[in-house]
XYZ file of C-alpha atoms in Angstrom:
535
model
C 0.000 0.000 0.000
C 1.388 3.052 -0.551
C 1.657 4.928 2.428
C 0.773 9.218 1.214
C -2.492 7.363 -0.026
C -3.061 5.602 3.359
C -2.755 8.524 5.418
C -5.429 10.750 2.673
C -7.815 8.351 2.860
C -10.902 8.149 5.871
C -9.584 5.944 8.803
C -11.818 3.164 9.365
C -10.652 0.282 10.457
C -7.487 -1.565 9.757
C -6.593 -5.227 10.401
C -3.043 -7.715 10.496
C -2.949 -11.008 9.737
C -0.489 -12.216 12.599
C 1.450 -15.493 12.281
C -0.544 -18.055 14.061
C -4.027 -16.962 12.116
C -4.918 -13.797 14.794
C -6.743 -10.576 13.581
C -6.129 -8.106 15.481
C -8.448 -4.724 15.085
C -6.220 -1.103 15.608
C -8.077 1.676 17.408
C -10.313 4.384 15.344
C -10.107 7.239 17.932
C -8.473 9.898 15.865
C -7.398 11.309 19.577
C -5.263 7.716 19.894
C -1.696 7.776 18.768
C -1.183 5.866 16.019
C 1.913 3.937 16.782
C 1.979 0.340 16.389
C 4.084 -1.854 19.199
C 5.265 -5.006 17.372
C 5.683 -7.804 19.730
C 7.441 -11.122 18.106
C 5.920 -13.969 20.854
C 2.296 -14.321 22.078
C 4.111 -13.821 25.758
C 5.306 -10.424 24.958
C 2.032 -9.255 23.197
C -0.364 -10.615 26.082
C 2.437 -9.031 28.764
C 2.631 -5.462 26.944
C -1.576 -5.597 26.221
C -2.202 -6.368 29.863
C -0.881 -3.062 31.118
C -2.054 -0.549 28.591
C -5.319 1.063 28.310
C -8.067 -0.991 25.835
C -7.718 1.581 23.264
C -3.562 1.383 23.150
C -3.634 -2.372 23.320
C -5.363 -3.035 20.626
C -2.014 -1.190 19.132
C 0.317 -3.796 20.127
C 0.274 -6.366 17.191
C 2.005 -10.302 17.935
C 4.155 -10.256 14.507
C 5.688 -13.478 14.921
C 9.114 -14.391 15.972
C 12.414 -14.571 13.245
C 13.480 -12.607 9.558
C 10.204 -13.620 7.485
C 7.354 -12.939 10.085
C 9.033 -9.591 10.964
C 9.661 -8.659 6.925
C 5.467 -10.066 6.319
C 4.309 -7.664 9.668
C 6.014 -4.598 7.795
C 3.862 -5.043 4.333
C 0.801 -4.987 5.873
C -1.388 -2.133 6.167
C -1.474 -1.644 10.199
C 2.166 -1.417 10.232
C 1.873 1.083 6.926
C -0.798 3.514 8.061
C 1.070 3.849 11.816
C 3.120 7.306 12.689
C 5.480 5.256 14.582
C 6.703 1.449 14.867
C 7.999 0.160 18.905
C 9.521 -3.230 18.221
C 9.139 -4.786 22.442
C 9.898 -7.966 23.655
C 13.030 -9.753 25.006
C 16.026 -10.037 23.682
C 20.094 -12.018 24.725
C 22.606 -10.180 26.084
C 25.617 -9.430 24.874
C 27.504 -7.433 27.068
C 28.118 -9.180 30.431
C 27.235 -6.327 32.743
C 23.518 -7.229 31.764
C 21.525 -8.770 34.206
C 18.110 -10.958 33.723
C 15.670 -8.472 33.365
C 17.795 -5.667 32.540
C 16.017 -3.200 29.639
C 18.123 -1.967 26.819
C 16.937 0.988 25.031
C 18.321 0.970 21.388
C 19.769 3.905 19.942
C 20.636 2.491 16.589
C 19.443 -1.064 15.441
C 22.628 -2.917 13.210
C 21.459 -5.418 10.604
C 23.627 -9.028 10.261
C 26.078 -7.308 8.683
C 26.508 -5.443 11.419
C 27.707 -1.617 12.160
C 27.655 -1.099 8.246
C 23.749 -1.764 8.430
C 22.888 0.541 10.865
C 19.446 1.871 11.842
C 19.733 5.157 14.064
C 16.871 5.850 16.946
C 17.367 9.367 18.240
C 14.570 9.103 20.593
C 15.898 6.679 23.018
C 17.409 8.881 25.412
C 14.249 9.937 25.947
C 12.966 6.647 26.161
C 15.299 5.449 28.395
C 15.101 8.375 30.677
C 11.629 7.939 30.906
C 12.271 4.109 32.191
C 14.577 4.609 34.586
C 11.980 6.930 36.300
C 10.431 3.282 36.867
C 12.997 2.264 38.912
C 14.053 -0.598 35.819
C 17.696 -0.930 35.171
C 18.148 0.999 31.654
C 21.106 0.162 29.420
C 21.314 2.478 26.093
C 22.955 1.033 22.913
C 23.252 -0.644 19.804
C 20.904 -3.321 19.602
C 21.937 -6.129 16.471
C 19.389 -8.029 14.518
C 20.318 -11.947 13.046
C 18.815 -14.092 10.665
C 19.502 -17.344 13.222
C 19.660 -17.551 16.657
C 22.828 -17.040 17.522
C 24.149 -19.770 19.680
C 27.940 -20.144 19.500
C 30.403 -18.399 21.721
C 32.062 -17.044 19.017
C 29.419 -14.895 17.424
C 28.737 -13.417 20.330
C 31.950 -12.524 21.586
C 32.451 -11.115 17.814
C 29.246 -9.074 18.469
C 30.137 -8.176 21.498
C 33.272 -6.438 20.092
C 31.452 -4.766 18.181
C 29.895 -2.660 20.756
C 26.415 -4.043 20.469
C 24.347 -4.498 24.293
C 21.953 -7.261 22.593
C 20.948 -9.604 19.902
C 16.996 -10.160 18.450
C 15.982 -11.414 15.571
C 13.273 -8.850 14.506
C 13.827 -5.351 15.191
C 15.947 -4.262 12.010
C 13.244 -5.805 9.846
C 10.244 -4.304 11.335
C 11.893 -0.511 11.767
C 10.763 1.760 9.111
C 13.003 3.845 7.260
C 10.434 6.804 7.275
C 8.908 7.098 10.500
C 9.637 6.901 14.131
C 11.117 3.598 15.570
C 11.680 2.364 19.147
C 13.070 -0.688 20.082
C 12.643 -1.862 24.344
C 14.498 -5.433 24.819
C 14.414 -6.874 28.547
C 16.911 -9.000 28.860
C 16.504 -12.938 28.854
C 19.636 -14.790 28.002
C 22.555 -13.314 29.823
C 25.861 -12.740 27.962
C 27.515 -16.209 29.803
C 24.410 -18.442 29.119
C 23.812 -20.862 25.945
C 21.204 -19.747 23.831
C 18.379 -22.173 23.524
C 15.011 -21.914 21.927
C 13.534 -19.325 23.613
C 9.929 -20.791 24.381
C 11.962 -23.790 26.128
C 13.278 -21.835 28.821
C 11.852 -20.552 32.005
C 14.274 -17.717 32.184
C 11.888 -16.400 29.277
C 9.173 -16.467 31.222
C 11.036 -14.340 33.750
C 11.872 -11.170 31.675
C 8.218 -11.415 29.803
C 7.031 -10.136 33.474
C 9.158 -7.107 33.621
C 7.518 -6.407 30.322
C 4.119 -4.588 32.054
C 6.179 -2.144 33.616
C 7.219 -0.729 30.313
C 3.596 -0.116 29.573
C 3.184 3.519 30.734
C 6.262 4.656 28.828
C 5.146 2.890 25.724
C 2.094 4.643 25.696
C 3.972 8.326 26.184
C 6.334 7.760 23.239
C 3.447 6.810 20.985
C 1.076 10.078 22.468
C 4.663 11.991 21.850
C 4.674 11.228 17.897
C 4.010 13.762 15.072
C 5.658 16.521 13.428
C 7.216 19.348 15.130
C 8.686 22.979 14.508
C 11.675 24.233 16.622
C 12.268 27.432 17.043
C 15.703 28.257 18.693
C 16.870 31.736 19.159
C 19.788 33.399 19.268
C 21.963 33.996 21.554
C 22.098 30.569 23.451
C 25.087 28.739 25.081
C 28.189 29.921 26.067
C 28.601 33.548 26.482
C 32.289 34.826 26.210
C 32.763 34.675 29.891
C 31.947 30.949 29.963
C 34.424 30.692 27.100
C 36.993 32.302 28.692
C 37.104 30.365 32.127
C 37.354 26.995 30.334
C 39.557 27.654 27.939
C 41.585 29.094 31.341
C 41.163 25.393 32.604
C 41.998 23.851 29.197
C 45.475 26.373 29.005
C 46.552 24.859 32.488
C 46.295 21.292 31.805
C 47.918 21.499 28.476
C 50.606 23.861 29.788
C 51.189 22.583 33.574
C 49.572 18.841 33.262
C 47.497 17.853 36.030
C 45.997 18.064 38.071
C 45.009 21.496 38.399
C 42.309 22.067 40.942
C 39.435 24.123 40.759
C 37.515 26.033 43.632
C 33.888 25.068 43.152
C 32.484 24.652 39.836
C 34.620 26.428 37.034
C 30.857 27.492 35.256
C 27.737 25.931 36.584
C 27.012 23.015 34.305
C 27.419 19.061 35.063
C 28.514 18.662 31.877
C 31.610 20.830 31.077
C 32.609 19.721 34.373
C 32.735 16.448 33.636
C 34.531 16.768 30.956
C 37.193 18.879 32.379
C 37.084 16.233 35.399
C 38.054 13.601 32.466
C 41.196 15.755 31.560
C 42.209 16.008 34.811
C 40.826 18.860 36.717
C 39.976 18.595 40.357
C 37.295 20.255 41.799
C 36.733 21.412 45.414
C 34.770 23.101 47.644
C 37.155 24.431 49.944
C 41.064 25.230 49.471
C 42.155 22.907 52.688
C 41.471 20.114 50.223
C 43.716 21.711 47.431
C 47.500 20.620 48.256
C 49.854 23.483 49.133
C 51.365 25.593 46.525
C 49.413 23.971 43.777
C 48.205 24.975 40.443
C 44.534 26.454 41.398
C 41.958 28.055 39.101
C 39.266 30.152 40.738
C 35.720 29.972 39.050
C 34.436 32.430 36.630
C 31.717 33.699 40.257
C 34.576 35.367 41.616
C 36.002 35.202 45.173
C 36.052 37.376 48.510
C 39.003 38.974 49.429
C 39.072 36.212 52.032
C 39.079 33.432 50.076
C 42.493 35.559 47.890
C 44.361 35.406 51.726
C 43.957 32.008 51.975
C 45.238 30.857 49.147
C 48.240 32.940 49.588
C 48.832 31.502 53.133
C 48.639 28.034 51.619
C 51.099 29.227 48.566
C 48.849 28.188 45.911
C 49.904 29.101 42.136
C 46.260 30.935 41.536
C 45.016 31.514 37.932
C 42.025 33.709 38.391
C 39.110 32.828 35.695
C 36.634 35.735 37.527
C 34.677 36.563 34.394
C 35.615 40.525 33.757
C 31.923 41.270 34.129
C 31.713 39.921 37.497
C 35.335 42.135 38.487
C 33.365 44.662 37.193
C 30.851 44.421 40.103
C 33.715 43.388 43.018
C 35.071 47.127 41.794
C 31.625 49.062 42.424
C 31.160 47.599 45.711
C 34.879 48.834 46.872
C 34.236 52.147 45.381
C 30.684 52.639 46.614
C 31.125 50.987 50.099
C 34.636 53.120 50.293
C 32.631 56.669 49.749
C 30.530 55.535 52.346
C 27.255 54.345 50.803
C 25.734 50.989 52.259
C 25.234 49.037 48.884
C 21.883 46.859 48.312
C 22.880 44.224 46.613
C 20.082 42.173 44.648
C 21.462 38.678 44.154
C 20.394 35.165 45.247
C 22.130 34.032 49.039
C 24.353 30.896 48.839
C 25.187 31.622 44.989
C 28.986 31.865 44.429
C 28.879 34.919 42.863
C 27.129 37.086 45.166
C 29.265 35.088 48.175
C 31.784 36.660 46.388
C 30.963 39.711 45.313
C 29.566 41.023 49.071
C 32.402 39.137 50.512
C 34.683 42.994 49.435
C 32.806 45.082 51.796
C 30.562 42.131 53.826
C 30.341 45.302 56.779
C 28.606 47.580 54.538
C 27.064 45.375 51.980
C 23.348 43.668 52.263
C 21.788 41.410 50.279
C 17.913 41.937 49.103
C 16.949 38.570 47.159
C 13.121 39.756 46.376
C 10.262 42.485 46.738
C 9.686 41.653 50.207
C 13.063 41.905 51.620
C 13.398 45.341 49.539
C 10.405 46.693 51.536
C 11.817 45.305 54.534
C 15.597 46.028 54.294
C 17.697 48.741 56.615
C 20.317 50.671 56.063
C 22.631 53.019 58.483
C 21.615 55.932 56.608
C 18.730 55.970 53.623
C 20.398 58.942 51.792
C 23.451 56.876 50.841
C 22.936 54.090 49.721
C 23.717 52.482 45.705
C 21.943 49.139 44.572
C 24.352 46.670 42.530
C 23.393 43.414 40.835
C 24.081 39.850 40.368
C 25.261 39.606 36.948
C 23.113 36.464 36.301
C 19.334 38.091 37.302
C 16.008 38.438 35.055
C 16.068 41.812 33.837
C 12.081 41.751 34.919
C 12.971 40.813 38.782
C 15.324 43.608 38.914
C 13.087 46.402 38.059
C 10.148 45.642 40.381
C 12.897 45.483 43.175
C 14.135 48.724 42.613
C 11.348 50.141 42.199
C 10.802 49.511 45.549
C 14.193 50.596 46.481
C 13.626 53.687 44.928
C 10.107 54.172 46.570
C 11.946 53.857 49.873
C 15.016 55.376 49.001
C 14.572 58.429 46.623
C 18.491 59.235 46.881
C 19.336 55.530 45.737
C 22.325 55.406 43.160
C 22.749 53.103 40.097
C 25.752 51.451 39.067
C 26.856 53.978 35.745
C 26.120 50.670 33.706
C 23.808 47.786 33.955
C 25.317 45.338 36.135
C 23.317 42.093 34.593
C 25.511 41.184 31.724
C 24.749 41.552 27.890
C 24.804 37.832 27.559
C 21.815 37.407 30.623
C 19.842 39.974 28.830
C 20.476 39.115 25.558
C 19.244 35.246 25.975
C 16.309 36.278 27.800
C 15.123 38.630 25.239
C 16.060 36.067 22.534
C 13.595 33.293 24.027
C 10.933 36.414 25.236
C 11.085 37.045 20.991
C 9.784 33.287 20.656
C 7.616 32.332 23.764
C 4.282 33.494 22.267
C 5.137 30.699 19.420
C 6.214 28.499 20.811
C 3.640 25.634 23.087
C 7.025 24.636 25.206
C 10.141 26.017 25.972
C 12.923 23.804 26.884
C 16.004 25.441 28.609
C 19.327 23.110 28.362
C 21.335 24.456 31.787
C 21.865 22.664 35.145
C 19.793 23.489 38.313
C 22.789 25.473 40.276
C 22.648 28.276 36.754
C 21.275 31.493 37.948
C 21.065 32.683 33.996
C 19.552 29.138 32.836
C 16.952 29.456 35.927
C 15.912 33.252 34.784
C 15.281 31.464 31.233
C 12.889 29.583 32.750
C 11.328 32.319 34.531
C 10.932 34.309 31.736
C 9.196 31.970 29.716
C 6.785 31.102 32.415
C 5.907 35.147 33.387
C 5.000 35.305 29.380
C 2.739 32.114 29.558
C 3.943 29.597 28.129
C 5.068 26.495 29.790
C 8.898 25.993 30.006
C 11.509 23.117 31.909
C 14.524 23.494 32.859
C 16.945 20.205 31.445
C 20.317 19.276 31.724
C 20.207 17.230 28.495
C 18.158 15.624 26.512
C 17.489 12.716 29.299
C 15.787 14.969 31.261
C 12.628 15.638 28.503
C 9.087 14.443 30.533
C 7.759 12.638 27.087
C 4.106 13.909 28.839
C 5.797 17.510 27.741
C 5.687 16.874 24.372
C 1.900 15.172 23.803
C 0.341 18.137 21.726
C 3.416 20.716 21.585
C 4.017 20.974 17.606
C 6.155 24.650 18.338
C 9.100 23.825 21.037
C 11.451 26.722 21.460
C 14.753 25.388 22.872
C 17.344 27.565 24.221
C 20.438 27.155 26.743
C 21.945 28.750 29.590
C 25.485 30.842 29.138
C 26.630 27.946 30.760
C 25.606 24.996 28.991
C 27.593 24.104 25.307
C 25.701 24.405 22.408
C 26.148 20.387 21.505
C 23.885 19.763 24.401
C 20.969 21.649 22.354
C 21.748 19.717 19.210
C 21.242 16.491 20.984
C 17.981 17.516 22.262
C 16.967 18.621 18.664
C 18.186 15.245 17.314
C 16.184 13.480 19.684
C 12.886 15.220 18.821
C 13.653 13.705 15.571
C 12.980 10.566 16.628
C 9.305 11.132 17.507
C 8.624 12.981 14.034
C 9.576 15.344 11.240
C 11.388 18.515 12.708
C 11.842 21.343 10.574
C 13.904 24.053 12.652
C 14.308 27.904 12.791
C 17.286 30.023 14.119
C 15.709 33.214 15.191
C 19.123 35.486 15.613
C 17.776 38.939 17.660
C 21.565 40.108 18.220
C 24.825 38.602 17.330
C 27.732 38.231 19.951
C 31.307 39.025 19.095
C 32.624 39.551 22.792
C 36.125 38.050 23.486
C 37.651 38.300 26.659
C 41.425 37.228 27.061
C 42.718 35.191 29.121
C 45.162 35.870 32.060
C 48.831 36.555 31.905
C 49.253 33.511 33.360
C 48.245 31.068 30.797
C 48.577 33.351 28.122
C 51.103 32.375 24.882
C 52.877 34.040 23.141
């Protein structure tokens, strides 16, 4: 059948001809998603159908186990007509640390041939995320499909090698090439055990029961499917602060080998740490854990004066990665504090940067974190006094604080120039030029990211729902039933990759056709200190 005139014509009802003589009816509900779970053995069908609603399980489709009954499921009109094809049941292991009842999540599906015949699933992380939520052991990988059940040591191990978690002997056949595919395997056959035919064993039996508690997420991916537009606008990612402090990191490994140790995070993202963490940077809270006189990096928040004496006392070689915009702010406090103004300064308590920044003047310096404590505040004397700013803050927050301030304080002085950097405000209004399109707004930044929080916030104040993700993992699959406009932005913090993955892995629930919306374009450089710099 061809498959533009299945989807033109009226939906009535469609029917499969399964294996063992079975007709099975799919749903008519147009409200239904249309995805089709193909499950190989009458275990895995009647294990999968038990746990979804009636109108899903009639979705789930017993295609018969092996290369022909797969290749007949995928010519006949149920598995034609459906937006996306789940291929669920058990599966061996191949890699040893799998366990019995261990679910692997594929990412890309290899034919016999192997690596060469390779069938990419960018929705798994999703998937997978999703699962582990369960409390199910998740393993994500290449999955590989054979002709024969593969029995011998040998073509394992060779598997193995290869990289692949798991063998079937359906999934590559029954993935379509131009829709959506998913492929769950729970573990039967661990890696060390001889593979037998599979309705012989009780061990079988075992992983068909873990096969109900994949149920829920089933049914999200399939209510997840359909086309999608992503808007992402511009700026997003690493400002040239961020930038600046790695590449600070990245100049003292390469020039002074490690380990070079880092007080607290060098930006606030999991990610870049970890990878600096795999090049061998250290990173502490405190310097009593850093070894004296060694090679120490302080984080682009800044530090207190305090924190400067004692890493002199312990003689530690300091490379200071203090974004400039952030010095910028230490410098005000001195010189306001120093003419004898109390300073007000509106920042978040605990965050490094405004431990930091108050830590120059802590005597004359308060922090207001909201409207209430600006109606609440007190100061030694209300006709000098000067407001500052974390650098990180939502342009919105700000103003309805100081207009407070001001209301209390007519004599209150501004810093000459906006403290909140051109990279917070330039993100913000980027996503604020978007929101109204968009039905969800993903931010890519970790929790601890004051700018990648304000994102958030921003979003939300202009109504339309938004979440805060580290990566692509972290996407609720409920978020995406009905959003066809997603705008997707990151945190000055978070690398721009980390948004490309979570583009690549809408792609796996339908078409995406994306738009850059550029409002400004960035061409801020800030160099690096003397003390890594080359020549």
């Amino acid at each position: 059948m061809n498959r533009e005139t299945s989807r033109n014509r009226p939906i009535t009802s469609n029917s499969m001809q399964l294996p063992d003589g079975e007709i099975v009816l799919r749903g008519t509900d147009p409200t239904v998603s249309r995805a089709l779970w193909c499950t190989p053995m009458r275990l895995e069908a009647r294990a999968v159908r038990s746990a979804l609603p009636a109108g899903l399980a009639e979705q789930v489709q017993l295609t018969g186990a092996g290369r022909a009954h797969s290749e007949h499921a995928a010519r006949t009109a149920a598995w034609q007509d459906a937006d996306g094809i789940g291929v669920v049941g058990i599966a061996g292991a191949l890699d040893a640390k799998l366990q019995a009842g261990d679910v692997v999540v594929a990412d890309r599906v290899w034919g016999p041939s192997g690596p060469s015949q390779a069938r990419q699933l960018p929705a798994a992380a999703l998937v997978a995320a999703q699962l582990r939520a369960t409390g199910l052991r998740v393993f994500v990988g290449p999955v590989v499909s054979q002709d024969h059940l593969v029995s011998r040591a040998g073509d394992r191990q060779r598997q193995a090698r290869a990289g692949a978690l798991a063998v079937d002997m359906e999934s590559f056949w029954l993935l379509p090439a131009d829709r959506p595919g998913l492929v769950v395997r729970v573990i039967a056959d661990t890696a060390g055990q001889r593979r037998l035919p599979p309705r012989t064993l009780g061990r079988v039996r075992t992983a068909v029961r873990a096969l109900p508690a994949l149920a829920p997420v089933l049914a999200q991916w399939g209510a997840a499917l359909g086309s999608r537009e992503v808007l992402l606008p511009g700026p997003r990612s690493f400002c040239a602060g961020v930038e600046r402090a790695i590449e600070i990191v990245e100049l003292a490994l390469h020039q002074r080998g490690a380990p070079v140790y880092v007080r607290k995070q060098i930006v606030h993202n999991r990610h870049v740490v970890a990878e600096l963490e795999q090049r061998g940077a250290v990173f502490v809270d405190e310097l009593d854990q850093i070894p004296a006189g060694a090679t120490t990096v302080f984080s682009a928040h800044g530090v207190s004066p305090a924190v400067w004496t004692a890493a002199r006392s312990r003689q530690l070689d300091v490379i200071d990665a203090t974004c400039p915009l952030v010095t910028k702010v230490h410098t005000e406090v001195r010189r306001f504090s120093d003419r004898g103004d109390t300073v007000i300064f509106i920042g978040h308590a605990g965050h490094e940067e405004s431990e930091g920044t108050m830590g120059e003047r802590p005597g004359q310096t308060v922090l207001v974190q909201d409207v209430f404590d600006a109606r609440t505040v007190q100061v030694a004397d209300p006709d000098r006094v000067t407001y500052l700013v974390q650098t990180t803050l939502s342009a919105y927050d700000v103003d309805d604080i100081v207009s407070v301030l001001r209301s209390r304080f007519p004599r209150l002085r501004a810093p000459a120039t906006d403290d909140i950097c051109y990279a917070t405000t330039n993100r913000q209004d980027a996503l604020a030029a978007v929101a109204d399109e968009s039905d969800l707004i993903l931010v890519v930044g970790s929790e601890n990211s004051s700018n990648s929080l304000r994102l958030v916030e921003t979003a939300q104040r202009l109504g339309t729902a938004a979440h805060l993700i580290d990566d692509a993992g972290d996407i609720d699959l409920g978020w995406l039933a009905g959003a066809r406009t997603i705008g997707i932005t990151a945190g000055a913090s978070a690398p721009t990759t980390l948004v490309d993955e979570v583009v690549d892995s809408l792609h796996g629930l339908g078409p995406v056709s994306v738009q850059h919306r550029q409002l400004v374009t960035e061409n801020i450089r800030f160099t690096v200190p003397k003390e890594v710099r080359t020549l």
